Amino acid sequence: MGYLTTHVLDTSLGLPGEGIRIEIYRLTGGERQRLGEVVTNDDGRCDAPLLEGEVFVAGEYELVFHAGEYLDRRGVAADGPRFLDVIPLRFGVADASQHYHVPLLLSPYSYSTYRGS
């Protein structure tokens, strides 16, 4: 049985991104269905898979990372709208029997991701 996981690493500090809110969506034919919401723990991870079992099927998904809230709590100054506030990350799942790990590497002015294992 496949499942979806994530974690957040604050690359500006070299530390886990703790307390980051993440919304989970499935994208189907132009529709965006909200599946849930989680918050990263003190290790920058979620306590359970984001999706698994019958709800994790092949298709397109979106994780929305609320990075601005995290940067506000860290005291990272912003002289107006943040360069990065809400980060939507869209990806496809071709085989839902596999493990898809979709992390976010974050700093106040950049981010990246990859398919991990």
Coordinates of N, CA and C in Angstrom, one line a residue:
M1 N 0.8 -1.2 0.0 CA 0.0 0.0 0.0 C 0.9 1.2 0.0
G2 N 0.6 2.2 -0.9 CA 1.4 3.4 -1.0 C 0.9 4.5 0.0
Y3 N 1.7 5.5 0.1 CA 1.3 6.6 1.0 C 2.1 7.8 0.6
L4 N 1.6 9.0 1.1 CA 2.2 10.3 0.8 C 2.7 10.9 2.1
T5 N 4.0 11.3 2.1 CA 4.5 12.0 3.3 C 5.2 13.2 2.8
T6 N 5.6 14.1 3.8 CA 6.3 15.3 3.5 C 7.2 15.6 4.8
H7 N 8.1 16.6 4.6 CA 8.7 17.2 5.7 C 9.2 18.6 5.2
V8 N 9.5 19.5 6.2 CA 10.0 20.8 5.8 C 11.3 21.0 6.5
L9 N 12.3 21.4 5.7 CA 13.6 21.8 6.3 C 13.9 23.3 6.0
D10 N 14.2 24.0 7.1 CA 14.5 25.4 6.9 C 16.0 25.5 6.6
T11 N 16.3 25.7 5.3 CA 17.7 25.7 4.9 C 18.5 26.9 5.3
S12 N 17.8 28.0 5.7 CA 18.5 29.2 6.2 C 19.1 28.9 7.6
L13 N 18.5 28.0 8.3 CA 18.9 27.7 9.7 C 19.6 26.3 9.8
G14 N 19.3 25.4 8.8 CA 19.7 24.0 8.8 C 19.0 23.3 9.9
L15 N 17.7 23.7 10.1 CA 16.8 23.0 11.1 C 15.5 22.6 10.5
P16 N 14.8 21.7 11.2 CA 13.5 21.3 10.7 C 12.5 22.5 10.8
G17 N 11.6 22.6 9.9 CA 10.6 23.6 9.8 C 9.4 23.2 10.7
E18 N 9.4 23.6 11.9 CA 8.5 23.2 13.0 C 7.2 24.1 12.9
G19 N 6.0 23.5 13.0 CA 4.8 24.2 13.2 C 4.3 24.8 11.9
I20 N 4.6 24.2 10.7 CA 4.2 24.8 9.4 C 2.9 24.1 9.0
R21 N 1.9 24.9 8.8 CA 0.6 24.4 8.3 C 0.6 24.0 6.9
I22 N 0.1 22.8 6.6 CA 0.1 22.3 5.2 C -1.4 21.8 4.9
E23 N -1.9 22.4 3.8 CA -3.2 21.9 3.3 C -3.0 20.9 2.2
I24 N -3.9 19.9 2.1 CA -3.7 18.8 1.1 C -4.9 18.9 0.2
Y25 N -4.7 18.9 -1.2 CA -5.7 18.9 -2.2 C -5.5 17.8 -3.2
R26 N -6.6 17.3 -3.8 CA -6.6 16.5 -5.0 C -7.1 17.4 -6.1
L27 N -6.5 17.3 -7.3 CA -6.9 18.1 -8.5 C -7.5 17.1 -9.5
T28 N -8.7 17.4 -9.8 CA -9.4 16.5 -10.8 C -10.2 17.4 -11.8
G29 N -9.8 17.3 -13.1 CA -10.6 18.0 -14.1 C -10.8 19.5 -13.8
G30 N -9.8 20.2 -13.3 CA -10.0 21.6 -13.0 C -10.6 21.9 -11.7
E31 N -11.0 20.9 -11.0 CA -11.5 21.0 -9.6 C -10.4 20.8 -8.6
R32 N -10.5 21.5 -7.5 CA -9.6 21.3 -6.4 C -10.3 20.9 -5.1
Q33 N -10.1 19.6 -4.7 CA -10.8 19.1 -3.6 C -9.9 19.1 -2.3
R34 N -10.3 19.7 -1.3 CA -9.5 19.8 0.0 C -9.7 18.4 0.7
L35 N -8.5 17.8 1.0 CA -8.6 16.5 1.7 C -8.2 16.6 3.1
G36 N -7.5 17.7 3.5 CA -7.2 17.8 4.9 C -6.1 18.8 5.2
E37 N -5.7 18.9 6.4 CA -4.7 19.9 6.8 C -3.9 19.2 8.0
V38 N -2.6 19.5 8.0 CA -1.7 19.0 9.0 C -0.7 20.1 9.4
V39 N 0.0 19.9 10.5 CA 1.0 20.9 11.0 C 2.2 20.0 11.3
T40 N 3.4 20.5 10.8 CA 4.6 19.8 11.0 C 5.0 19.8 12.5
N41 N 5.6 18.7 12.9 CA 6.0 18.5 14.3 C 7.4 19.2 14.6
D42 N 8.0 19.0 15.7 CA 9.3 19.6 16.0 C 10.4 19.0 15.2
D43 N 10.2 18.0 14.5 CA 11.2 17.4 13.6 C 10.9 17.8 12.1
G44 N 9.9 18.7 11.9 CA 9.6 19.2 10.6 C 8.8 18.2 9.8
R45 N 8.4 17.1 10.4 CA 7.6 16.1 9.8 C 6.2 16.0 10.3
C46 N 5.4 15.2 9.7 CA 4.0 15.0 10.1 C 4.0 13.7 10.9
D47 N 3.1 13.6 11.9 CA 3.0 12.5 12.7 C 2.5 11.2 12.0
A48 N 1.8 11.4 10.9 CA 1.3 10.3 10.2 C 1.3 10.6 8.7
P49 N 1.2 9.6 7.8 CA 1.2 9.9 6.4 C 0.0 10.9 6.1
L50 N 0.3 11.8 5.1 CA -0.7 12.8 4.7 C -1.9 12.0 4.0
L51 N -1.6 11.0 3.2 CA -2.7 10.2 2.6 C -2.2 8.8 2.5
E52 N -3.1 7.9 2.7 CA -2.8 6.4 2.6 C -4.1 5.7 2.4
G53 N -4.0 4.5 1.9 CA -5.1 3.6 1.8 C -6.0 4.1 0.6
E54 N -7.3 3.9 0.8 CA -8.2 4.2 -0.3 C -8.2 5.6 -0.8
V55 N -7.8 6.6 0.0 CA -7.9 8.0 -0.4 C -6.6 8.4 -1.2
F56 N -5.6 7.5 -1.2 CA -4.4 7.8 -2.0 C -4.5 7.0 -3.3
V57 N -4.8 7.8 -4.4 CA -5.0 7.1 -5.7 C -4.2 7.9 -6.7
A58 N -3.9 7.3 -7.8 CA -3.2 8.0 -8.9 C -3.9 9.3 -9.3
G59 N -3.1 10.3 -9.6 CA -3.7 11.6 -10.0 C -2.8 12.7 -9.6
E60 N -3.4 13.9 -9.6 CA -2.7 15.1 -9.3 C -3.0 15.6 -7.9
Y61 N -2.0 16.1 -7.2 CA -2.2 16.6 -5.9 C -1.6 18.0 -5.7
E62 N -2.0 18.7 -4.7 CA -1.3 19.9 -4.3 C -1.2 20.0 -2.8
L63 N 0.1 20.3 -2.4 CA 0.3 20.6 -1.0 C 0.5 22.1 -0.9
V64 N -0.1 22.8 0.0 CA 0.0 24.2 0.2 C 0.7 24.5 1.5
F65 N 1.9 25.0 1.5 CA 2.7 25.2 2.7 C 2.5 26.7 3.1
H66 N 2.1 26.9 4.3 CA 2.0 28.3 4.8 C 3.3 28.8 5.4
A67 N 4.2 29.1 4.6 CA 5.5 29.5 5.0 C 5.6 30.8 5.7
G68 N 4.8 31.7 5.2 CA 4.7 33.1 5.8 C 4.4 33.1 7.3
E69 N 3.5 32.3 7.7 CA 3.1 32.2 9.1 C 4.3 31.7 9.9
Y70 N 5.0 30.7 9.3 CA 6.2 30.2 10.0 C 7.3 31.3 10.1
L71 N 7.5 32.0 9.0 CA 8.6 33.0 9.0 C 8.2 34.2 10.0
D72 N 6.9 34.5 10.1 CA 6.4 35.5 11.0 C 6.8 35.0 12.5
R73 N 6.5 33.8 12.8 CA 6.8 33.3 14.1 C 8.3 33.3 14.4
R74 N 9.1 33.1 13.4 CA 10.6 33.1 13.6 C 11.1 34.5 13.7
G75 N 10.3 35.5 13.4 CA 10.7 36.9 13.5 C 11.5 37.4 12.3
V76 N 11.3 36.7 11.2 CA 12.0 37.1 9.9 C 11.2 38.4 9.4
A77 N 11.9 39.5 9.3 CA 11.3 40.8 9.0 C 10.8 40.8 7.5
A78 N 9.8 41.5 7.3 CA 9.3 41.7 5.9 C 8.8 43.2 5.8
D79 N 9.3 43.9 4.8 CA 9.0 45.3 4.6 C 7.8 45.4 3.6
G80 N 6.8 44.6 3.8 CA 5.7 44.6 2.9 C 5.3 43.1 2.6
P81 N 4.7 42.8 1.5 CA 4.3 41.5 1.3 C 5.6 40.6 1.2
R82 N 5.5 39.4 1.8 CA 6.6 38.5 1.8 C 6.9 38.0 0.4
F83 N 8.2 37.8 0.1 CA 8.5 37.2 -1.2 C 7.9 35.8 -1.3
L84 N 8.0 35.0 -0.2 CA 7.3 33.7 -0.1 C 6.4 33.7 1.0
D85 N 5.1 33.5 0.8 CA 4.1 33.5 1.8 C 3.5 32.1 1.8
V86 N 2.6 31.9 0.9 CA 1.9 30.6 0.7 C 2.5 29.9 -0.5
I87 N 3.0 28.7 -0.4 CA 3.7 28.0 -1.4 C 2.9 26.8 -1.8
P88 N 2.3 26.8 -3.0 CA 1.6 25.7 -3.5 C 2.5 24.8 -4.3
L89 N 2.5 23.5 -4.0 CA 3.4 22.5 -4.7 C 2.5 21.5 -5.3
R90 N 2.5 21.5 -6.7 CA 1.6 20.5 -7.4 C 2.5 19.4 -7.9
F91 N 2.0 18.2 -7.9 CA 2.7 17.0 -8.3 C 1.8 15.9 -8.7
G92 N 2.3 14.9 -9.5 CA 1.5 13.8 -9.9 C 1.9 12.5 -9.3
V93 N 0.9 11.7 -9.1 CA 1.1 10.3 -8.6 C 0.7 9.3 -9.6
A94 N 1.7 8.6 -10.2 CA 1.4 7.7 -11.3 C 1.0 6.3 -10.7
D95 N 1.6 5.9 -9.6 CA 1.4 4.6 -9.1 C 1.2 4.7 -7.5
A96 N -0.1 4.7 -7.2 CA -0.4 4.9 -5.7 C -0.1 3.7 -4.8
S97 N 0.5 2.7 -5.4 CA 1.0 1.6 -4.5 C 2.4 1.9 -4.0
Q98 N 3.0 3.0 -4.5 CA 4.4 3.4 -4.0 C 4.3 4.5 -2.9
H99 N 5.4 4.6 -2.3 CA 5.6 5.7 -1.3 C 6.1 7.0 -2.0
Y100 N 5.3 8.1 -1.9 CA 5.7 9.3 -2.4 C 6.1 10.3 -1.3
H101 N 7.3 10.7 -1.2 CA 7.7 11.6 -0.2 C 8.0 12.9 -0.9
V102 N 7.3 14.0 -0.5 CA 7.4 15.3 -1.2 C 7.8 16.3 -0.2
P103 N 9.1 16.5 0.0 CA 9.5 17.5 1.0 C 9.6 18.9 0.5
L104 N 9.7 19.9 1.4 CA 9.9 21.3 1.0 C 11.2 21.8 1.7
L105 N 12.1 22.3 0.9 CA 13.3 22.9 1.5 C 13.1 24.4 1.3
L106 N 13.1 25.1 2.5 CA 12.6 26.5 2.5 C 13.6 27.4 3.1
S107 N 13.7 28.6 2.5 CA 14.3 29.8 3.2 C 13.4 31.0 2.9
P108 N 13.7 32.1 3.4 CA 12.8 33.3 3.2 C 12.7 33.7 1.7
Y109 N 13.7 33.3 0.9 CA 13.7 33.8 -0.5 C 13.8 32.7 -1.5
S110 N 13.7 31.4 -1.1 CA 13.8 30.3 -2.1 C 13.1 29.1 -1.5
Y111 N 12.8 28.2 -2.4 CA 12.4 26.8 -2.0 C 12.7 25.9 -3.1
S112 N 12.7 24.6 -2.7 CA 12.8 23.5 -3.7 C 12.2 22.3 -3.1
T113 N 12.0 21.3 -4.0 CA 11.4 20.0 -3.6 C 12.0 19.0 -4.5
Y114 N 11.7 17.7 -4.2 CA 12.1 16.6 -5.0 C 11.2 15.4 -4.6
R115 N 11.2 14.4 -5.4 CA 10.5 13.2 -4.9 C 11.5 12.3 -4.1
G116 N 11.3 12.2 -2.9 CA 12.2 11.4 -2.0 C 11.6 10.0 -1.8
S117 N 12.2 9.3 -0.9 CA 11.8 7.9 -0.7 C 11.6 7.7 0.8

